[in-house]
Amino acid sequence: MTTQPKMEIKELPLSDLKPASYNPRKKLKKGDKEYEKIKQSLLKFGYVDPIIVNEDLTVIGGHQRLTVLKDLKYETAKCVIVSLSKEDEKALNIALNKITGQWDDQLLADLLLDLQESDFNLDLTGFEPPEIDDILSNVHDKDLTEDDFDVEEELKKPTVARRGDIWQLGKHRVICGDSTKAETYDQLLGDKKANLVVTDPPYNVNVEETAGKILND
């Protein structure tokens, strides 16, 4: 049976910690994507993932958190102190940076969707928006099947859109309405909220389309 290393948790001055010169992770600076993710996580959830140091206070795991903590003016932080040989210290440094578990795609997608529907800022999860879209589409959209809607036949019919018309396109909704009126968003979104609205209303602009004039132009 492998002997477990001695371990204790202690509040330490950040100025006493010694970043490992051999640490293979790239150093972070303000503006780096990973830096900003760690910063936002610390601001939202606080310091909940302790830095790991050897008994001589060499940092084994948590170099990036240490950088951000210092920039956030932390003076001390609780650290996990272990007693390891230098060889084991270096091996653990690599393992902490490399070893990760695999996601259960279905559970991950369900969890992200649950947070998304509660209007939680998904940036705080560490995933990029394109990654989230891929996760959700790969799981929740994979069972979508084609219906018997005849696109070519429908295109032969006159196209008429009236104010208040709403089209459901998969997870997306499109409305014909006035973007300057609150009731348009109430009708489109119901009890949901939009994070951002970007509009380009053509009011008081002399636009002439070949298909016809714009209403109220």
CSV table of C-alpha atoms in Angstrom, one decimal:
chain,number,residue,atom,x,y,z
A,1,MET,CA,0.0,0.0,0.0
A,2,THR,CA,1.4,3.4,-1.0
A,3,THR,CA,2.2,5.7,1.9
A,4,GLN,CA,0.2,8.9,1.8
A,5,PRO,CA,2.2,12.1,2.1
A,6,LYS,CA,1.7,14.3,5.1
A,7,MET,CA,-0.8,17.1,4.3
A,8,GLU,CA,-2.0,20.1,6.1
A,9,ILE,CA,-3.9,23.3,5.3
A,10,LYS,CA,-2.5,26.6,6.4
A,11,GLU,CA,-3.0,30.3,5.7
A,12,LEU,CA,0.2,31.5,4.1
A,13,PRO,CA,1.4,34.9,2.8
A,14,LEU,CA,1.4,34.9,-1.0
A,15,SER,CA,4.7,36.7,-0.9
A,16,ASP,CA,6.3,33.6,0.7
A,17,LEU,CA,5.2,31.2,-2.0
A,18,LYS,CA,7.8,30.2,-4.6
A,19,PRO,CA,6.6,29.5,-8.1
A,20,ALA,CA,8.3,26.5,-9.6
A,21,SER,CA,10.9,27.5,-12.2
A,22,TYR,CA,10.1,24.2,-14.1
A,23,ASN,CA,6.3,24.7,-14.2
A,24,PRO,CA,5.3,23.9,-17.8
A,25,ARG,CA,2.2,26.0,-17.9
A,26,LYS,CA,2.5,29.3,-19.8
A,27,LYS,CA,2.6,32.4,-17.6
A,28,LEU,CA,-0.6,34.4,-17.6
A,29,LYS,CA,-1.0,38.1,-17.9
A,30,LYS,CA,-4.0,40.5,-17.7
A,31,GLY,CA,-6.1,40.2,-20.8
A,32,ASP,CA,-5.2,36.6,-21.5
A,33,LYS,CA,-8.4,34.5,-21.9
A,34,GLU,CA,-7.5,32.0,-19.2
A,35,TYR,CA,-6.4,34.8,-16.9
A,36,GLU,CA,-9.8,36.5,-17.2
A,37,LYS,CA,-11.7,33.2,-16.7
A,38,ILE,CA,-9.8,32.6,-13.4
A,39,LYS,CA,-10.3,36.2,-12.3
A,40,GLN,CA,-14.1,36.1,-13.0
A,41,SER,CA,-14.4,32.8,-11.2
A,42,LEU,CA,-12.6,34.1,-8.2
A,43,LEU,CA,-14.7,37.3,-8.1
A,44,LYS,CA,-17.9,35.2,-8.4
A,45,PHE,CA,-17.2,32.2,-6.3
A,46,GLY,CA,-14.3,33.3,-4.1
A,47,TYR,CA,-11.1,31.4,-3.4
A,48,VAL,CA,-12.3,27.8,-3.1
A,49,ASP,CA,-9.5,25.8,-4.8
A,50,PRO,CA,-6.4,26.0,-2.6
A,51,ILE,CA,-2.9,26.3,-4.0
A,52,ILE,CA,-0.8,23.2,-3.4
A,53,VAL,CA,2.8,23.7,-2.1
A,54,ASN,CA,5.6,21.6,-0.9
A,55,GLU,CA,7.0,22.0,2.6
A,56,ASP,CA,9.6,24.4,1.3
A,57,LEU,CA,6.7,26.5,-0.1
A,58,THR,CA,7.5,25.7,-3.7
A,59,VAL,CA,4.2,25.9,-5.6
A,60,ILE,CA,3.2,22.5,-7.1
A,61,GLY,CA,-0.3,23.3,-8.3
A,62,GLY,CA,-2.0,26.7,-8.7
A,63,HIS,CA,0.5,28.9,-10.4
A,64,GLN,CA,-2.2,30.7,-12.5
A,65,ARG,CA,-4.4,31.2,-9.5
A,66,LEU,CA,-1.5,32.6,-7.6
A,67,THR,CA,-0.8,35.2,-10.3
A,68,VAL,CA,-4.5,36.3,-10.4
A,69,LEU,CA,-4.8,36.4,-6.6
A,70,LYS,CA,-1.8,38.7,-6.3
A,71,ASP,CA,-3.3,41.0,-9.0
A,72,LEU,CA,-6.5,41.0,-7.0
A,73,LYS,CA,-4.5,42.3,-4.0
A,74,TYR,CA,-4.9,39.1,-1.9
A,75,GLU,CA,-2.1,39.0,0.7
A,76,THR,CA,-2.7,35.6,2.1
A,77,ALA,CA,-4.5,32.4,1.1
A,78,LYS,CA,-5.2,28.9,2.5
A,79,CYS,CA,-2.8,26.4,0.9
A,80,VAL,CA,-2.5,22.7,1.0
A,81,ILE,CA,1.0,21.8,2.2
A,82,VAL,CA,2.5,18.4,1.3
A,83,SER,CA,5.8,16.7,2.0
A,84,LEU,CA,7.3,15.3,-1.2
A,85,SER,CA,10.7,14.6,-2.7
A,86,LYS,CA,11.7,16.9,-5.5
A,87,GLU,CA,11.1,14.1,-8.0
A,88,ASP,CA,7.6,13.5,-6.7
A,89,GLU,CA,6.9,17.2,-6.5
A,90,LYS,CA,7.7,17.6,-10.3
A,91,ALA,CA,5.7,14.5,-11.2
A,92,LEU,CA,2.7,15.8,-9.2
A,93,ASN,CA,3.0,19.2,-10.9
A,94,ILE,CA,2.7,17.5,-14.3
A,95,ALA,CA,-0.2,15.3,-13.1
A,96,LEU,CA,-2.2,18.2,-11.8
A,97,ASN,CA,-1.8,20.0,-15.1
A,98,LYS,CA,-2.5,16.9,-17.2
A,99,ILE,CA,-4.9,14.5,-15.6
A,100,THR,CA,-8.6,15.3,-16.2
A,101,GLY,CA,-11.7,13.3,-16.2
A,102,GLN,CA,-14.0,12.7,-19.2
A,103,TRP,CA,-17.3,14.5,-19.5
A,104,ASP,CA,-20.7,12.7,-19.6
A,105,ASP,CA,-21.9,14.6,-22.6
A,106,GLN,CA,-25.6,14.2,-21.8
A,107,LEU,CA,-25.2,15.3,-18.2
A,108,LEU,CA,-22.9,18.2,-19.1
A,109,ALA,CA,-25.4,19.4,-21.8
A,110,ASP,CA,-28.3,19.1,-19.4
A,111,LEU,CA,-26.4,21.0,-16.7
A,112,LEU,CA,-25.4,23.9,-19.1
A,113,LEU,CA,-28.9,24.1,-20.4
A,114,ASP,CA,-30.3,24.3,-16.9
A,115,LEU,CA,-27.9,27.2,-16.1
A,116,GLN,CA,-28.7,28.9,-19.4
A,117,GLU,CA,-32.4,28.7,-18.8
A,118,SER,CA,-31.9,30.4,-15.4
A,119,ASP,CA,-30.0,33.2,-17.1
A,120,PHE,CA,-26.7,32.3,-15.4
A,121,ASN,CA,-23.6,33.8,-17.0
A,122,LEU,CA,-22.2,30.6,-18.7
A,123,ASP,CA,-18.8,32.4,-19.2
A,124,LEU,CA,-18.2,31.7,-15.5
A,125,THR,CA,-18.1,27.9,-16.3
A,126,GLY,CA,-14.9,28.3,-18.3
A,127,PHE,CA,-16.5,27.2,-21.6
A,128,GLU,CA,-16.4,29.5,-24.6
A,129,PRO,CA,-19.8,30.3,-26.3
A,130,PRO,CA,-18.9,28.2,-29.4
A,131,GLU,CA,-18.0,25.2,-27.2
A,132,ILE,CA,-21.3,25.5,-25.4
A,133,ASP,CA,-23.2,25.6,-28.7
A,134,ASP,CA,-21.3,22.5,-29.9
A,135,ILE,CA,-22.1,20.7,-26.6
A,136,LEU,CA,-25.8,21.5,-26.7
A,137,SER,CA,-26.2,20.8,-30.4
A,138,ASN,CA,-24.3,17.6,-30.4
A,139,VAL,CA,-26.5,16.2,-27.6
A,140,HIS,CA,-29.8,17.9,-27.8
A,141,ASP,CA,-30.1,18.2,-31.6
A,142,LYS,CA,-28.7,14.8,-32.6
A,143,ASP,CA,-32.2,13.2,-32.5
A,144,LEU,CA,-33.8,15.8,-34.7
A,145,THR,CA,-35.5,14.3,-37.8
A,146,GLU,CA,-36.8,15.8,-41.0
A,147,ASP,CA,-40.5,16.3,-41.2
A,148,ASP,CA,-42.6,16.2,-44.4
A,149,PHE,CA,-42.6,20.0,-44.9
A,150,ASP,CA,-42.2,20.7,-48.7
A,151,VAL,CA,-39.9,23.7,-48.9
A,152,GLU,CA,-40.0,23.9,-52.7
A,153,GLU,CA,-43.8,23.8,-52.8
A,154,GLU,CA,-44.0,26.4,-50.0
A,155,LEU,CA,-41.7,28.8,-52.0
A,156,LYS,CA,-44.2,28.8,-54.9
A,157,LYS,CA,-46.8,30.5,-52.7
A,158,PRO,CA,-47.0,34.3,-52.2
A,159,THR,CA,-44.9,35.4,-49.3
A,160,VAL,CA,-46.8,37.6,-46.8
A,161,ALA,CA,-45.6,38.7,-43.4
A,162,ARG,CA,-47.8,40.6,-41.0
A,163,ARG,CA,-46.9,42.4,-37.8
A,164,GLY,CA,-47.0,40.0,-34.9
A,165,ASP,CA,-46.2,36.9,-37.0
A,166,ILE,CA,-43.7,34.6,-35.2
A,167,TRP,CA,-41.7,31.8,-36.8
A,168,GLN,CA,-40.2,29.0,-34.8
A,169,LEU,CA,-36.9,27.7,-36.3
A,170,GLY,CA,-35.6,24.9,-34.1
A,171,LYS,CA,-34.5,26.7,-30.9
A,172,HIS,CA,-34.8,30.1,-32.6
A,173,ARG,CA,-37.8,32.5,-32.9
A,174,VAL,CA,-38.2,35.2,-35.5
A,175,ILE,CA,-40.9,37.9,-35.2
A,176,CYS,CA,-42.2,40.5,-37.6
A,177,GLY,CA,-42.5,43.6,-35.5
A,178,ASP,CA,-41.3,47.0,-34.4
A,179,SER,CA,-37.9,46.8,-32.6
A,180,THR,CA,-38.5,50.1,-30.9
A,181,LYS,CA,-41.6,48.9,-29.0
A,182,ALA,CA,-41.4,46.9,-25.7
A,183,GLU,CA,-44.5,44.8,-26.6
A,184,THR,CA,-42.6,43.3,-29.5
A,185,TYR,CA,-40.1,41.7,-27.1
A,186,ASP,CA,-42.8,40.7,-24.7
A,187,GLN,CA,-44.6,38.8,-27.5
A,188,LEU,CA,-41.3,37.3,-28.8
A,189,LEU,CA,-39.7,36.4,-25.5
A,190,GLY,CA,-42.6,35.8,-23.1
A,191,ASP,CA,-41.1,35.5,-19.6
A,192,LYS,CA,-37.5,35.1,-21.0
A,193,LYS,CA,-34.9,37.9,-21.0
A,194,ALA,CA,-32.5,38.8,-23.7
A,195,ASN,CA,-28.8,39.5,-22.8
A,196,LEU,CA,-28.4,41.9,-25.7
A,197,VAL,CA,-30.6,43.6,-28.3
A,198,VAL,CA,-28.9,44.9,-31.5
A,199,THR,CA,-31.3,46.6,-34.0
A,200,ASP,CA,-31.0,48.5,-37.2
A,201,PRO,CA,-34.5,50.1,-37.6
A,202,PRO,CA,-34.9,51.8,-41.0
A,203,TYR,CA,-37.0,54.6,-39.7
A,204,ASN,CA,-36.6,58.0,-41.5
A,205,VAL,CA,-34.2,56.4,-44.0
A,206,ASN,CA,-34.9,56.7,-47.7
A,207,VAL,CA,-34.7,53.0,-48.6
A,208,GLU,CA,-36.4,51.7,-51.7
A,209,GLU,CA,-36.5,48.0,-52.3
A,210,THR,CA,-37.5,46.3,-55.5
A,211,ALA,CA,-39.9,44.1,-53.6
A,212,GLY,CA,-41.8,47.1,-52.3
A,213,LYS,CA,-41.8,50.0,-49.9
A,214,ILE,CA,-41.0,49.7,-46.2
A,215,LEU,CA,-44.0,50.3,-44.0
A,216,ASN,CA,-44.0,53.8,-42.4
A,217,ASP,CA,-40.8,54.8,-44.3
